[in-house]
XYZ file of C-alpha atoms in Angstrom:
771
model
C 100.176 94.828 169.714
C 99.191 95.731 166.146
C 95.636 95.611 164.849
C 96.449 92.421 162.841
C 97.888 90.778 165.963
C 94.787 91.709 167.940
C 92.484 90.293 165.296
C 94.371 86.997 165.257
C 94.430 86.953 169.064
C 90.651 87.382 169.229
C 90.000 84.690 166.645
C 92.304 82.126 168.245
C 92.383 82.833 172.004
C 89.124 84.500 173.088
C 86.403 81.830 173.514
C 83.646 84.434 173.527
C 84.458 85.296 169.904
C 85.100 81.761 168.637
C 82.066 81.917 166.346
C 82.740 85.425 164.992
C 84.036 86.181 161.507
C 87.224 88.132 160.926
C 85.145 91.033 159.628
C 83.053 91.143 162.816
C 86.218 91.065 164.918
C 87.699 93.914 162.928
C 84.563 96.008 163.500
C 84.686 95.290 167.252
C 88.356 96.310 167.425
C 87.691 99.536 165.552
C 84.984 100.577 168.031
C 86.923 99.580 171.182
C 89.942 101.000 172.998
C 93.050 99.508 174.581
C 93.692 100.301 178.274
C 96.556 99.543 180.666
C 96.110 98.657 184.338
C 98.935 98.370 186.869
C 99.278 95.663 189.518
C 96.745 96.057 192.374
C 94.703 98.518 190.300
C 90.943 97.948 190.252
C 89.699 97.402 186.707
C 86.095 97.163 187.953
C 84.724 97.521 191.472
C 81.662 96.240 193.278
C 78.722 98.594 192.766
C 80.071 100.170 189.571
C 77.769 100.851 186.655
C 79.690 99.734 183.613
C 79.362 100.918 180.032
C 81.803 98.373 178.630
C 83.256 94.923 179.139
C 86.918 93.976 179.103
C 88.937 91.398 177.207
C 92.280 90.399 178.761
C 95.069 90.769 176.198
C 98.009 90.154 178.553
C 98.691 89.894 182.274
C 96.564 88.248 184.924
C 93.804 89.432 187.255
C 91.407 88.159 189.904
C 87.658 88.425 190.173
C 87.011 88.592 193.910
C 84.545 89.680 196.547
C 85.346 91.120 199.954
C 83.708 89.809 203.108
C 82.779 91.709 206.259
C 86.358 91.750 207.529
C 88.009 92.730 204.273
C 89.250 89.236 203.395
C 88.933 88.541 199.706
C 87.265 85.466 198.219
C 88.559 84.713 194.732
C 85.731 83.946 192.332
C 87.849 83.490 189.204
C 91.352 83.923 187.813
C 91.634 85.854 184.556
C 94.336 85.518 181.942
C 94.782 86.345 178.248
C 91.585 85.625 176.338
C 89.251 85.906 179.340
C 86.500 88.507 179.582
C 85.089 90.440 182.524
C 82.231 92.853 183.142
C 80.002 91.003 180.680
C 77.755 89.609 183.396
C 76.655 93.097 184.476
C 75.763 93.956 180.886
C 73.977 90.624 180.466
C 71.889 91.048 183.644
C 71.599 94.885 183.496
C 72.779 95.055 187.117
C 75.682 96.775 188.861
C 79.055 95.068 189.129
C 78.862 92.430 191.878
C 82.593 91.700 192.330
C 85.944 93.444 192.097
C 88.302 92.803 189.190
C 91.841 93.545 190.412
C 94.926 93.440 188.206
C 97.585 91.053 189.485
C 100.332 92.618 187.383
C 100.390 95.039 184.475
C 97.430 94.139 182.256
C 96.586 95.218 178.727
C 92.818 95.123 178.263
C 90.556 95.871 175.332
C 87.496 97.766 176.562
C 84.500 96.948 174.377
C 81.571 99.437 174.649
C 78.018 98.504 175.592
C 76.773 99.383 172.136
C 79.011 96.687 170.614
C 77.754 94.224 173.226
C 74.182 94.889 172.120
C 74.850 94.876 168.388
C 77.315 91.953 168.197
C 77.171 89.738 171.299
C 73.479 89.499 172.150
C 72.582 88.600 168.562
C 75.055 85.686 168.437
C 73.485 82.515 169.964
C 76.839 80.786 170.577
C 78.258 83.827 172.350
C 75.145 84.094 174.544
C 75.371 80.375 175.388
C 79.028 80.806 176.375
C 78.161 83.759 178.609
C 75.316 81.841 180.238
C 77.729 79.088 181.239
C 80.138 81.662 182.598
C 77.359 83.357 184.564
C 76.347 80.047 186.169
C 79.945 79.251 187.178
C 80.565 82.697 188.657
C 77.252 82.603 190.525
C 78.185 79.253 192.108
C 81.600 80.568 193.122
C 80.172 83.756 194.617
C 77.489 81.815 196.487
C 80.206 79.644 198.027
C 82.059 82.780 199.115
C 78.893 84.226 200.663
C 78.322 81.004 202.619
C 81.874 81.126 203.920
C 81.314 84.741 204.942
C 78.119 83.864 206.795
C 79.857 81.053 208.664
C 82.408 83.491 210.025
C 80.143 86.462 210.570
C 79.729 86.532 214.366
C 81.233 89.968 215.036
C 83.848 91.460 212.746
C 86.482 91.877 215.435
C 85.639 88.835 217.556
C 88.763 87.288 219.077
C 87.841 83.642 218.884
C 90.909 81.414 218.904
C 91.328 77.672 218.691
C 92.796 77.680 222.196
C 91.102 79.239 225.231
C 93.253 81.788 227.038
C 94.684 85.285 226.857
C 96.105 87.086 223.849
C 98.527 89.882 224.726
C 99.008 92.761 222.279
C 102.170 94.850 222.731
C 103.138 98.179 221.228
C 106.633 98.882 222.518
C 107.939 102.410 221.907
C 110.830 104.476 223.156
C 108.892 106.330 225.854
C 105.635 104.388 226.169
C 104.453 100.794 225.986
C 100.798 100.258 225.148
C 99.297 96.844 225.742
C 96.023 94.974 225.662
C 95.030 91.665 227.235
C 92.133 89.876 225.546
C 90.297 86.692 226.409
C 89.501 84.374 223.492
C 86.312 83.223 225.221
C 85.088 86.189 227.292
C 84.736 89.464 225.402
C 83.951 91.664 228.419
C 87.241 91.126 230.244
C 89.543 93.184 228.012
C 92.322 95.022 229.858
C 93.991 98.046 228.247
C 97.114 99.614 229.657
C 100.053 101.907 229.097
C 103.483 102.159 230.667
C 104.706 105.755 230.601
C 108.229 106.989 231.201
C 109.887 103.695 230.231
C 113.069 105.633 229.519
C 113.173 107.064 233.070
C 113.804 105.478 236.486
C 110.250 106.334 237.595
C 107.869 104.657 235.176
C 104.123 104.555 235.732
C 101.727 101.849 234.547
C 98.009 102.496 234.108
C 95.435 99.764 233.466
C 91.703 99.929 232.870
C 88.698 97.714 232.319
C 85.729 99.694 231.070
C 85.416 102.786 233.310
C 87.596 101.327 236.082
C 91.219 102.530 236.008
C 94.184 101.950 238.321
C 97.741 103.271 238.354
C 100.948 101.731 239.692
C 104.338 103.447 240.128
C 107.213 101.277 238.905
C 110.631 102.176 240.253
C 113.623 100.956 238.267
C 111.395 99.704 235.430
C 113.055 97.505 232.792
C 111.639 95.836 229.716
C 112.550 92.457 231.183
C 110.163 93.129 234.098
C 107.250 94.270 231.905
C 105.040 91.241 232.481
C 105.644 91.270 236.228
C 104.578 94.932 236.276
C 101.468 94.124 234.214
C 100.533 91.385 236.692
C 100.956 93.753 239.667
C 98.954 96.549 238.036
C 96.133 94.292 236.812
C 95.739 92.852 240.329
C 94.621 96.337 241.411
C 91.545 95.880 239.201
C 90.416 92.893 241.266
C 90.982 89.127 241.309
C 88.843 88.559 238.213
C 91.176 90.724 236.111
C 94.580 89.696 237.493
C 97.002 88.812 234.703
C 98.314 85.250 235.034
C 101.202 84.457 232.635
C 100.131 80.810 232.496
C 96.924 81.885 230.682
C 98.780 83.440 227.731
C 98.289 81.567 224.445
C 99.663 84.166 221.998
C 101.491 87.500 221.975
C 101.180 90.011 219.145
C 103.697 92.800 218.602
C 103.240 96.036 216.701
C 106.167 96.494 214.310
C 106.328 99.831 212.554
C 108.175 99.003 209.326
C 107.799 95.813 207.319
C 108.984 97.220 203.998
C 108.123 95.218 200.888
C 108.870 92.061 202.825
C 105.687 91.668 204.842
C 102.179 92.055 203.458
C 100.500 90.509 206.500
C 101.142 89.623 210.130
C 103.543 86.684 210.531
C 104.548 84.234 213.226
C 107.995 85.350 214.430
C 111.008 83.253 213.454
C 114.739 84.070 213.685
C 114.553 85.093 210.019
C 111.643 87.413 210.738
C 113.610 89.160 213.482
C 116.605 89.576 211.186
C 114.379 91.146 208.513
C 112.804 93.548 211.026
C 116.239 94.598 212.256
C 117.415 95.169 208.679
C 114.379 97.409 208.047
C 115.453 99.642 210.927
C 117.162 101.698 208.198
C 113.690 103.057 207.384
C 112.459 103.286 211.005
C 115.520 103.758 213.249
C 113.448 105.042 216.193
C 110.838 102.299 216.061
C 111.964 98.902 214.737
C 114.797 98.412 217.296
C 112.336 99.072 220.136
C 109.847 96.670 218.551
C 112.522 93.972 218.306
C 113.497 94.525 221.935
C 109.867 93.943 222.923
C 109.713 90.716 220.908
C 112.921 89.400 222.463
C 111.709 90.228 225.981
C 108.432 88.396 225.321
C 110.226 85.403 223.843
C 112.386 85.155 226.950
C 109.404 85.440 229.298
C 107.201 83.103 227.208
C 109.507 80.716 225.316
C 106.693 78.309 224.394
C 104.085 80.868 223.319
C 103.561 81.885 219.685
C 104.818 85.421 218.957
C 103.396 87.335 216.004
C 104.671 90.508 214.304
C 101.893 92.840 213.089
C 103.257 95.455 210.713
C 102.078 99.064 210.404
C 102.987 98.972 206.722
C 101.281 95.677 205.808
C 97.783 97.145 205.335
C 99.141 99.484 202.667
C 100.740 96.756 200.522
C 97.615 96.947 198.334
C 98.678 100.372 197.006
C 99.191 100.374 193.255
C 102.658 101.331 191.951
C 101.446 104.717 190.716
C 100.323 105.498 194.280
C 103.459 104.378 196.109
C 106.256 105.366 193.729
C 108.112 108.646 194.150
C 109.190 110.685 191.146
C 112.725 109.334 191.427
C 114.688 107.003 189.146
C 112.933 103.640 189.161
C 116.153 101.842 190.078
C 116.119 103.486 193.524
C 112.859 101.675 194.189
C 113.846 98.320 192.709
C 117.337 98.221 194.213
C 116.900 100.070 197.505
C 113.189 99.933 198.280
C 112.676 103.697 198.214
C 108.903 104.116 197.930
C 105.833 105.115 199.922
C 104.991 102.461 202.525
C 102.445 104.178 204.770
C 101.925 103.653 208.494
C 99.198 103.435 211.145
C 98.012 100.382 209.197
C 96.584 98.663 212.283
C 94.637 101.779 213.210
C 93.279 102.379 209.715
C 92.248 98.764 209.328
C 90.564 98.770 212.730
C 88.663 101.940 211.774
C 87.454 100.366 208.533
C 86.302 97.187 210.270
C 84.596 99.113 213.051
C 82.837 101.405 210.598
C 81.480 98.413 208.682
C 80.386 96.804 211.945
C 78.584 99.953 213.130
C 76.812 100.494 209.815
C 75.958 96.829 209.409
C 77.314 96.876 205.887
C 79.966 94.687 204.237
C 83.363 96.329 204.276
C 83.681 95.306 200.645
C 81.129 97.892 199.512
C 82.369 100.927 201.495
C 84.626 103.824 200.544
C 86.187 105.179 203.731
C 88.551 108.038 204.525
C 90.212 107.244 207.837
C 91.868 110.118 209.737
C 94.324 108.954 212.414
C 95.204 112.191 214.180
C 97.543 111.830 217.136
C 101.255 112.224 217.915
C 101.636 110.911 214.397
C 98.936 111.843 211.887
C 97.964 110.190 208.642
C 94.973 109.758 206.373
C 94.103 106.625 204.430
C 91.762 105.997 201.499
C 90.152 102.584 202.065
C 88.297 101.446 198.981
C 86.281 98.213 199.330
C 88.472 97.133 202.233
C 91.763 97.894 200.466
C 94.138 100.726 201.251
C 94.574 102.570 197.951
C 96.413 105.668 199.191
C 97.845 107.057 202.411
C 99.610 110.243 203.420
C 102.716 108.912 205.181
C 105.574 107.802 202.980
C 108.807 105.837 203.252
C 108.949 106.951 206.885
C 106.308 108.252 209.328
C 107.612 111.817 208.860
C 105.936 112.337 205.481
C 102.428 113.640 204.887
C 100.406 115.944 207.139
C 101.790 118.590 209.462
C 101.793 116.768 212.819
C 102.197 117.820 216.461
C 106.015 117.817 216.232
C 106.807 116.337 212.784
C 107.136 118.506 209.714
C 105.187 116.365 207.279
C 105.838 116.829 203.558
C 108.351 119.510 202.636
C 110.247 120.444 199.500
C 113.314 118.144 199.479
C 115.417 121.106 198.342
C 114.750 122.649 201.769
C 116.847 119.856 203.284
C 119.656 120.544 200.831
C 119.489 124.224 201.681
C 119.707 123.516 205.422
C 122.746 121.305 204.836
C 124.551 123.688 202.480
C 123.615 127.095 203.875
C 123.251 126.272 207.563
C 125.674 123.388 207.946
C 123.132 121.044 209.510
C 124.120 117.416 209.972
C 121.825 114.455 209.184
C 121.297 113.933 212.918
C 120.355 117.592 213.398
C 117.966 117.441 210.442
C 116.319 114.315 211.840
C 115.848 116.046 215.194
C 114.446 119.135 213.457
C 111.818 117.410 211.308
C 110.759 114.809 213.887
C 110.660 116.633 217.224
C 110.907 120.400 216.645
C 108.587 120.974 213.690
C 104.887 120.600 212.944
C 102.449 122.495 215.139
C 105.122 122.762 217.829
C 107.497 124.518 215.451
C 104.841 126.756 213.927
C 103.264 127.795 217.222
C 106.425 128.003 219.308
C 104.327 126.670 222.177
C 103.824 122.931 222.123
C 102.736 119.983 220.032
C 99.777 119.427 222.361
C 96.573 120.245 220.504
C 94.760 121.419 223.647
C 97.546 123.835 224.600
C 97.519 125.195 221.047
C 93.725 125.570 221.024
C 93.798 127.359 224.395
C 96.483 129.750 223.141
C 94.609 130.348 219.880
C 91.432 131.111 221.827
C 93.418 133.665 223.842
C 94.487 135.415 220.631
C 97.965 133.939 220.040
C 98.545 134.468 216.321
C 101.099 131.681 215.821
C 98.974 129.161 217.705
C 96.015 130.037 215.484
C 98.217 129.728 212.380
C 99.515 126.305 213.439
C 95.994 125.075 214.141
C 94.673 126.325 210.818
C 97.579 124.768 208.919
C 96.953 121.382 210.523
C 93.196 121.416 209.882
C 93.655 122.674 206.338
C 95.899 119.748 205.476
C 93.438 117.268 206.929
C 90.584 118.809 204.929
C 92.642 118.970 201.731
C 93.564 115.298 201.967
C 89.976 114.238 202.695
C 88.987 115.784 199.371
C 91.945 114.237 197.573
C 91.170 110.743 198.850
C 87.476 110.995 198.013
C 88.619 111.881 194.489
C 91.083 108.969 194.448
C 88.277 106.529 195.256
C 85.620 108.215 193.158
C 83.355 108.683 196.163
C 83.099 108.455 199.945
C 80.658 106.685 202.274
C 82.372 107.152 205.638
C 84.646 109.804 207.137
C 86.179 108.540 210.384
C 88.319 110.274 213.001
C 90.504 108.435 215.493
C 93.646 109.024 217.556
C 94.040 111.384 220.506
C 93.371 114.550 218.462
C 90.711 112.990 216.273
C 88.801 111.721 219.297
C 89.136 114.742 221.600
C 89.166 117.907 219.478
C 85.760 119.048 218.264
C 87.388 122.084 216.663
C 89.736 119.996 214.512
C 86.864 117.791 213.352
C 84.709 120.821 212.578
C 87.373 122.658 210.592
C 88.317 119.455 208.745
C 84.716 119.107 207.539
C 84.042 122.765 206.739
C 83.366 123.455 203.076
C 82.850 119.789 202.205
C 79.052 119.719 202.237
C 79.103 119.668 198.438
C 80.729 116.240 198.783
C 77.946 115.026 201.056
C 79.992 115.579 204.247
C 77.630 117.396 206.620
C 78.616 117.621 210.265
C 76.109 117.994 213.098
C 77.890 120.683 215.106
C 75.805 120.038 218.229
C 76.679 116.351 218.291
C 80.284 117.196 217.588
C 80.570 119.728 220.419
C 78.664 117.517 222.860
C 81.130 114.715 222.261
C 84.092 116.858 223.281
C 82.214 118.516 226.148
C 81.953 114.995 227.522
C 85.779 115.076 227.538
C 85.842 112.818 224.523
C 84.491 109.927 226.572
C 82.250 107.616 224.589
C 81.907 103.932 223.982
C 83.617 102.422 220.974
C 82.262 104.988 218.526
C 80.008 107.994 217.977
C 78.223 109.244 214.854
C 78.426 113.021 214.493
C 77.070 113.559 210.980
C 73.810 115.374 210.324
C 70.729 113.243 209.740
C 70.607 114.236 206.067
C 74.340 113.724 205.483
C 74.961 111.203 202.672
C 78.370 110.525 204.254
C 78.476 109.054 207.754
C 80.935 110.987 209.940
C 82.226 108.910 212.840
C 84.565 109.194 215.767
C 86.025 105.780 216.562
C 87.904 105.086 219.773
C 91.397 103.992 218.842
C 91.998 100.348 219.713
C 95.158 99.349 217.886
C 95.801 96.688 220.472
C 92.585 94.827 219.686
C 93.453 94.820 216.002
C 96.927 93.505 216.855
C 95.322 90.692 218.867
C 92.895 89.985 216.005
C 95.706 89.869 213.426
C 97.747 87.667 215.787
C 95.081 84.976 215.894
C 94.645 85.122 212.110
C 98.403 84.789 211.536
C 98.583 81.773 213.845
C 95.650 80.244 211.969
C 97.416 80.798 208.611
C 100.586 79.275 209.976
C 98.711 76.256 211.317
C 97.140 75.717 207.883
C 100.607 75.568 206.383
C 101.783 73.127 209.037
C 98.693 70.985 208.496
C 99.294 70.919 204.760
C 102.863 69.790 205.350
C 101.842 67.202 207.941
C 99.028 65.734 205.842
C 100.947 64.826 202.731
C 104.249 66.687 202.886
C 103.413 67.670 199.273
C 106.434 67.870 197.035
C 107.066 70.249 194.147
C 109.080 69.115 191.113
C 112.110 71.348 190.601
C 113.303 72.333 187.140
C 116.510 74.114 186.152
C 115.767 76.857 183.669
C 118.801 77.640 181.489
C 119.205 80.930 179.655
C 116.620 81.377 176.917
C 114.800 83.920 174.768
C 111.108 84.682 174.174
C 110.637 86.564 170.898
C 108.001 88.859 169.487
C 106.852 87.991 165.971
C 108.496 91.146 164.633
C 111.849 90.064 166.065
C 111.351 86.498 164.784
C 111.121 87.906 161.274
C 114.060 90.286 161.814
C 116.240 87.378 162.970
C 115.040 84.523 160.730
C 113.424 86.214 157.749
C 110.048 87.660 156.671
C 107.083 85.420 157.454
C 109.172 82.979 159.472
C 107.277 80.916 162.067
C 108.956 79.316 165.083
C 109.606 75.583 164.715
C 108.584 73.541 167.796
C 111.190 70.997 168.880
C 109.669 69.567 172.080
C 107.076 70.558 174.675
C 108.060 72.065 178.012
C 106.529 71.256 181.380
C 104.102 74.178 181.197
C 101.164 73.489 178.841
C 101.383 75.349 175.566
C 105.088 76.194 176.009
C 107.740 74.586 173.815
C 111.432 74.707 172.987
C 112.140 75.725 169.390
C 114.676 74.597 166.807
C 115.752 78.229 166.503
C 118.709 79.664 168.405
C 120.145 83.195 168.574
C 123.346 84.837 169.768
C 123.224 87.484 172.518
C 125.530 90.478 172.019
C 126.119 92.885 174.890
C 128.397 95.908 175.342
C 131.196 93.654 176.639
C 130.776 90.216 175.085
C 128.459 87.625 173.597
C 126.718 84.345 174.416
C 126.207 82.005 171.475
C 123.402 79.598 170.610
C 120.731 80.587 173.113
C 117.532 78.581 172.700
C 114.307 80.318 171.657
C 111.120 79.269 173.462
C 107.647 79.504 171.974
C 105.032 80.672 171.376
C 105.810 84.268 170.442
C 105.079 87.042 172.902
C 104.057 90.663 172.653
C 107.562 91.789 173.632
C 110.930 90.074 173.417
C 112.370 88.892 176.743
C 115.845 87.507 177.426
C 116.452 85.498 180.598
C 120.045 84.923 181.713
C 121.770 83.735 184.872
C 123.334 86.295 187.211
C 126.883 85.171 186.371
C 126.270 85.739 182.660
C 125.669 89.453 183.093
C 129.401 90.053 183.440
C 130.108 88.232 180.194
C 127.595 90.402 178.339
C 128.320 93.638 180.203
C 124.724 94.264 181.305
C 123.185 94.400 184.770
C 119.669 92.999 184.582
C 117.434 93.122 187.663
C 115.778 90.089 189.232
C 112.234 90.223 187.893
C 109.150 88.166 187.309
C 108.559 87.234 183.702
C 106.927 90.079 181.798
C 108.050 92.782 184.234
C 110.407 94.579 181.877
C 110.182 98.217 182.940
C 113.650 99.663 183.547
C 115.479 96.564 182.288
C 118.528 96.781 179.984
C 118.553 95.816 176.317
C 121.051 94.169 173.971
C 121.417 92.920 170.404
C 120.177 89.540 169.191
C 121.859 87.988 166.179
C 120.153 85.439 163.941
C 120.908 83.769 160.618
C 118.930 86.402 158.679
C 119.746 89.577 160.599
C 119.936 91.350 163.948
C 117.323 92.721 166.338
C 118.135 95.429 168.831
C 115.914 95.523 171.940
C 115.826 98.622 174.136
C 114.766 96.585 177.165
C 113.884 93.030 178.107
C 116.934 91.409 179.748
C 116.164 89.960 183.205
C 117.379 87.437 185.733
C 114.211 85.482 186.451
C 112.922 85.546 190.007
C 112.648 82.013 191.336
C 109.029 80.955 191.190
C 106.517 78.122 191.398
C 103.845 77.468 188.772
C 100.595 76.200 190.306
C 97.080 75.490 189.123
C 94.232 76.758 191.349
C 93.809 73.213 192.698
C 97.497 73.100 193.626
C 97.173 76.474 195.351
C 94.277 75.193 197.445
C 96.273 72.108 198.404
C 99.276 74.172 199.490
C 97.084 76.851 201.170
C 98.612 79.648 199.055
C 97.426 82.005 196.353
C 98.858 83.960 193.435
C 101.849 86.132 194.386
C 102.300 84.459 197.767
C 106.009 84.475 198.625
C 107.274 81.279 200.228
C 110.444 79.546 201.422
C 111.228 76.225 199.739
C 113.569 73.498 200.979
C 115.201 71.364 198.299
C 116.645 68.129 199.642
C 119.885 66.739 198.271
C 123.593 66.438 198.940
C 123.754 70.165 199.662
C 120.273 70.825 201.030
C 119.233 74.450 200.592
C 116.296 76.609 201.583
C 115.386 79.192 198.953
C 113.542 82.311 200.109
C 111.678 84.858 197.988
C 110.027 82.183 195.867
C 106.946 83.662 194.201
C 103.899 81.477 193.649
C 102.184 82.040 190.314
C 98.666 80.615 189.975
C 96.908 80.078 186.670
C 94.509 77.390 185.408
C 96.942 76.694 182.562
C 99.926 76.024 184.843
C 101.361 72.665 185.839
C 103.069 72.290 189.235
C 106.798 73.043 188.980
C 109.408 75.247 190.658
C 111.842 77.044 188.354
C 115.335 78.142 189.387
C 118.178 79.209 187.126
C 121.493 77.466 186.484
C 123.394 79.519 189.081
C 120.928 78.527 191.785
C 120.990 74.902 190.661
C 124.774 74.779 190.715
C 124.865 76.289 194.204
C 122.983 73.306 195.635
C 124.046 70.624 193.137
C 120.374 70.558 192.131
C 119.157 68.796 189.022
C 115.842 68.823 187.213
C 113.523 66.262 188.772
C 114.514 66.845 192.378
C 111.787 67.793 194.859
C 111.122 70.920 196.906
C 108.965 71.408 199.999
C 107.353 74.649 201.162
C 108.841 75.471 204.573
C 107.034 78.712 205.309
C 104.977 81.597 203.948
C 106.917 84.867 203.855
C 104.076 87.049 202.664
C 100.590 86.804 201.218
C 99.064 89.169 198.648
């Protein structure tokens, strides 16, 4: 955007500057700088001291606060022309809410000095800000009240229906489970079935310090719940598992890909998606699906919920999850960093906030899950912002038997020089590497530590390599967040090895991480037995160092109840009014930049409105252009106004062949990596390097509409459109903005497929994912 464009934008679209002269605006622009923020990136965070305020030029963002359990309460939606960060400058206080980019945002950052010299001396600007401050304060107060109403224990398992919630983590060799009562918190049963792949399985159950073991001959997944009932009976009549008491079953699912950003109630479509994602987790997802099917057969009338390891990490910004590979591999094949151990990392963050008695939304936490699999996670204000595992659980740290990150050329070398097959490579990096491969002894941390203590050089080397990587990543994640309040260890190694914890913290006192070695050693001398947590930091340590007993199953149960609640809200919304959404067919069209308008229609030309469109402020123009691609052309394509920062061409999928281009399916404005073409007008041509897309089907909603439908911006839903050829469209993105009017947009191909015409009605059938 040129300086002239920015000046005009400020004069016409930024209410704060409505009373400013063009000369004042020009001075402000000269002293400010333009910044770019990617989707999910924090533009301001709670507790920040700010030296500037921001003006939204393009994109959309949310002002939100985080409650004690990490749920976000939206205070305001921001779009072009809106300002943020001004309230902190006006009140001279720290930032009291997060400002998170919803997509790529261009923002003008105006320094504090300009605020003092230009804003505070303008009575109309101060009056505008006072109104804004009052509105934001009311919204934040409402969010605080909602938080207080739900604040009885962060991980309390209170459900609408009294009974038992079963949490299952079905693996190839072990099945972990938890049985939780929605009314009685002291009756939790934790258990594990070991040797599920052998004829002689063993099931152990415990309640508090009491533990019992049952041998299970000829164990099968179909007999799991019978075995649980037999084993739990050994704990006494009060703890016997009765299937009739079960009101919900939650299942850990390792890989949810881009598809699932939260736990979901299982449907046939959900199972199909999980099976398809087995490409990324071939050892895990099939076992998870088998567990779901066994539970469905045993409990056909009980809600089943899938809780995804990857869902917690869907808040990563693109720059954190993208690999340095061609962008098309991500867009077309989903090759990116997903992260794992999400349930564990989220549980750690919630537990840490609970122990400290502080809102999760103000903490910066590095969570270290160190077990058979090992990963670190940077949790900033309740959001995962980085994690060490990647597209699969093999990436990241050196682990007991997994290699962790290695130079990809090593794999090529092993294939070319040593003739290794993909299967052999998978076996190598997953079961024969890590500390096991380095030590030549075992992947068991205690065996390695015993050998190292006895002077075994390779065992000592393996141990040092593991601890070094943990320590290195702690420092990296503190840097990524710009600080650290809590360092937490969990998992079998994290909970039991004092030496690992000590070496991971060594040399980090300059960061405020100061370990109390006596507390640390005493914890392990007690065989790692402690209640739910232990604090092992020194009294003067600015950073709290914790050991938190891993309880993935409780988090799975907690997420299960929340998913059922979300699903019931959707069903209630449908039952109350069966709200309908007007459907509109969006034919091919062009949005032009002013520079391209003049290149196509002549210097100084302004678009000529013909008629308004359904979305306020949008209109069809008299102007038309021809699209010219490498293969062919499409004539007389309508231009829509007003002008945009960058030219965008939207065509139907079938038209790509006519033009000879292959545009991706994208949301409007997401033009990175898209193809270009030539536009031909009556005055001249304009060549665009990028900007051709097939528009992703979407729904425009106002905030009031979103509340009525129980959705929010970027929620992905399924929509049923009734008619002669009734269809259900998936992957429909909800876009929320105060300027929007309720309407669902599909293109001509999609309309033709269902004989759909503008004016027909759609109904939300389900929520596929929530942001």
